[in-house]
Amino acid sequence: MDVVTIGETMAQFTPKERGYMRYATDFSLKIGGAESNVAIGLARLGHKVGWVSRLGDDEFGHKILSFIKGEGVDTQAVQFDQEAPTGIYFKEIFTEDELRVQYYRKGSAASRMTPEDLNESYMKQAKYLLITGITPALSDSCYDTTIRAVEIAKDNEIPVIFDPNLRTKLWSEEKARKTLLEIMKQSDIVLPGMGEGEFLLGTYEAEEMAHKIQQLGPKKVILKLGEKGAYYLSDQEQGYVGAYSVKRVVDPVGAGDGFAAGFISGLLDGLDLKASVQRGAAVGAMVTMIEGDVAGLPDRERLFAFMDETNREDVQR
Ligand code: KDG
């Protein structure tokens, strides 16, 4: 197993019409969940990934499990919860730049995960543990589960990759800041966006932010700079990677997960830090060009074609 990750995946509805959802009549139904988005991205690129979660024993739960299993992600650590439903979320789209997410996930099956859901012998097969800041926001027991997962990783010398994925709709700013910093300190590689770095550290400049994060403990910091690409920092190297230009952004949700999938795929392939970040930037860009959180995640062939083509024509450096 290359990577194990833990988190909630929901049924995801998008109105076919733009504007306030109160006027919407037709919706498309897909699935979305940050950690399973990364898992699917990695599986499409040929890596072995395990996803740990709980789903409601309902139609959406079964749909999600079949979909993720069908993508080649290992789901043997996923349980059906008889007492709570699968979470749902809506993407209310005004324009590509103005999009609101509405969650219906309080008390969901995944929010009832507990540390007992984690099987150490399953997890210790992995080369990396991927954690996001969404899971600890779901409930106290999910917070405990996240902390236990990090402990298991540490006990087994498995590097922890952490994407803060700040979701202010899920918890108070104060609790979010305290918890995300706590997990960041325990992590080996962190993948924050600039907004998250600002929120957590009160710093607005990329290099200063990355150094501040590194001082907290992580050996590698990858700052996602959106249209400006990314900045990476480790003990040995640092630098910027340019963004891949996107002809038209159709749906930006899931771009960060695509970035994580591409980046981790690079590490697993033995690429150096810069080339791994470049792969992350490419997958992140590709995700924005297609509607849905996971539909734009490429296989190797499409990814390498995109990277070649864009490198030749229009990588902004
Ligand atoms: O990262 C994309 C996610 O926002 C989406 O798939 C749903 O996990 C999700 C969340 O909590 O917002």
PDB file of N, CA, C and O in Angstrom, residues 14 31 46 63 66-67 106 128 161 170 183 186 205 211 316:
ATOM      1  N   THR A  14     -25.147  19.357  -7.596  1.00  0.00           N
ATOM      2  CA  THR A  14     -24.901  20.683  -8.202  1.00  0.00           C
ATOM      3  C   THR A  14     -26.121  21.054  -9.037  1.00  0.00           C
ATOM      4  O   THR A  14     -26.522  20.278  -9.914  1.00  0.00           O
ATOM      5  N   ILE A  31     -20.098  12.548  -6.361  1.00  0.00           N
ATOM      6  CA  ILE A  31     -19.654  12.335  -4.985  1.00  0.00           C
ATOM      7  C   ILE A  31     -18.442  13.233  -4.726  1.00  0.00           C
ATOM      8  O   ILE A  31     -17.737  13.610  -5.667  1.00  0.00           O
ATOM      9  N   GLY A  46      -2.107   5.179 -10.772  1.00  0.00           N
ATOM     10  CA  GLY A  46      -1.504   3.847 -10.659  1.00  0.00           C
ATOM     11  C   GLY A  46      -0.970   3.486  -9.281  1.00  0.00           C
ATOM     12  O   GLY A  46      -0.251   2.503  -9.144  1.00  0.00           O
ATOM     13  N   LYS A  63     -23.769   3.987  -3.176  1.00  0.00           N
ATOM     14  CA  LYS A  63     -23.266   4.603  -4.420  1.00  0.00           C
ATOM     15  C   LYS A  63     -21.791   5.019  -4.242  1.00  0.00           C
ATOM     16  O   LYS A  63     -20.943   4.758  -5.091  1.00  0.00           O
ATOM     17  N   SER A  66     -19.423   1.976  -4.089  1.00  0.00           N
ATOM     18  CA  SER A  66     -19.187   1.354  -5.411  1.00  0.00           C
ATOM     19  C   SER A  66     -18.293   2.236  -6.262  1.00  0.00           C
ATOM     20  O   SER A  66     -17.415   1.739  -6.967  1.00  0.00           O
ATOM     21  N   PHE A  67     -18.538   3.538  -6.216  1.00  0.00           N
ATOM     22  CA  PHE A  67     -17.754   4.438  -7.058  1.00  0.00           C
ATOM     23  C   PHE A  67     -16.271   4.378  -6.678  1.00  0.00           C
ATOM     24  O   PHE A  67     -15.394   4.196  -7.528  1.00  0.00           O
ATOM     25  N   LYS A 106     -24.129  17.168   9.450  1.00  0.00           N
ATOM     26  CA  LYS A 106     -24.062  17.079  10.917  1.00  0.00           C
ATOM     27  C   LYS A 106     -24.667  15.749  11.365  1.00  0.00           C
ATOM     28  O   LYS A 106     -25.748  15.385  10.916  1.00  0.00           O
ATOM     29  N   TYR A 128       2.802   6.390   3.290  1.00  0.00           N
ATOM     30  CA  TYR A 128       2.427   7.727   3.790  1.00  0.00           C
ATOM     31  C   TYR A 128       1.022   7.666   4.386  1.00  0.00           C
ATOM     32  O   TYR A 128       0.162   6.929   3.888  1.00  0.00           O
ATOM     33  N   ILE A 161       1.388  13.306   5.924  1.00  0.00           N
ATOM     34  CA  ILE A 161       1.168  14.440   5.015  1.00  0.00           C
ATOM     35  C   ILE A 161      -0.130  15.097   5.447  1.00  0.00           C
ATOM     36  O   ILE A 161      -1.146  14.419   5.613  1.00  0.00           O
ATOM     37  N   LEU A 170     -17.539  24.415   9.361  1.00  0.00           N
ATOM     38  CA  LEU A 170     -17.652  23.215  10.186  1.00  0.00           C
ATOM     39  C   LEU A 170     -17.319  23.443  11.659  1.00  0.00           C
ATOM     40  O   LEU A 170     -17.671  22.633  12.496  1.00  0.00           O
ATOM     41  N   ILE A 183      -2.059  19.637  14.732  1.00  0.00           N
ATOM     42  CA  ILE A 183      -1.776  18.534  13.791  1.00  0.00           C
ATOM     43  C   ILE A 183      -0.578  18.889  12.907  1.00  0.00           C
ATOM     44  O   ILE A 183       0.260  18.046  12.602  1.00  0.00           O
ATOM     45  N   GLN A 186       2.716  17.961  14.242  1.00  0.00           N
ATOM     46  CA  GLN A 186       2.993  16.513  14.242  1.00  0.00           C
ATOM     47  C   GLN A 186       3.295  15.984  12.840  1.00  0.00           C
ATOM     48  O   GLN A 186       3.607  14.812  12.676  1.00  0.00           O
ATOM     49  N   GLU A 205       3.310  36.647   3.631  1.00  0.00           N
ATOM     50  CA  GLU A 205       4.331  36.518   2.602  1.00  0.00           C
ATOM     51  C   GLU A 205       4.775  35.049   2.552  1.00  0.00           C
ATOM     52  O   GLU A 205       5.059  34.421   3.587  1.00  0.00           O
ATOM     53  N   HIS A 211       8.755  29.288   6.164  1.00  0.00           N
ATOM     54  CA  HIS A 211       9.780  29.129   7.206  1.00  0.00           C
ATOM     55  C   HIS A 211       9.136  29.019   8.594  1.00  0.00           C
ATOM     56  O   HIS A 211       9.567  28.226   9.422  1.00  0.00           O
ATOM     57  N   GLN A 316       3.692  29.444 -16.960  1.00  0.00           N
ATOM     58  CA  GLN A 316       4.156  30.784 -16.577  1.00  0.00           C
ATOM     59  C   GLN A 316       5.216  30.628 -15.507  1.00  0.00           C
ATOM     60  O   GLN A 316       4.955  30.059 -14.462  1.00  0.00           O
TER      61      GLN A 316
END
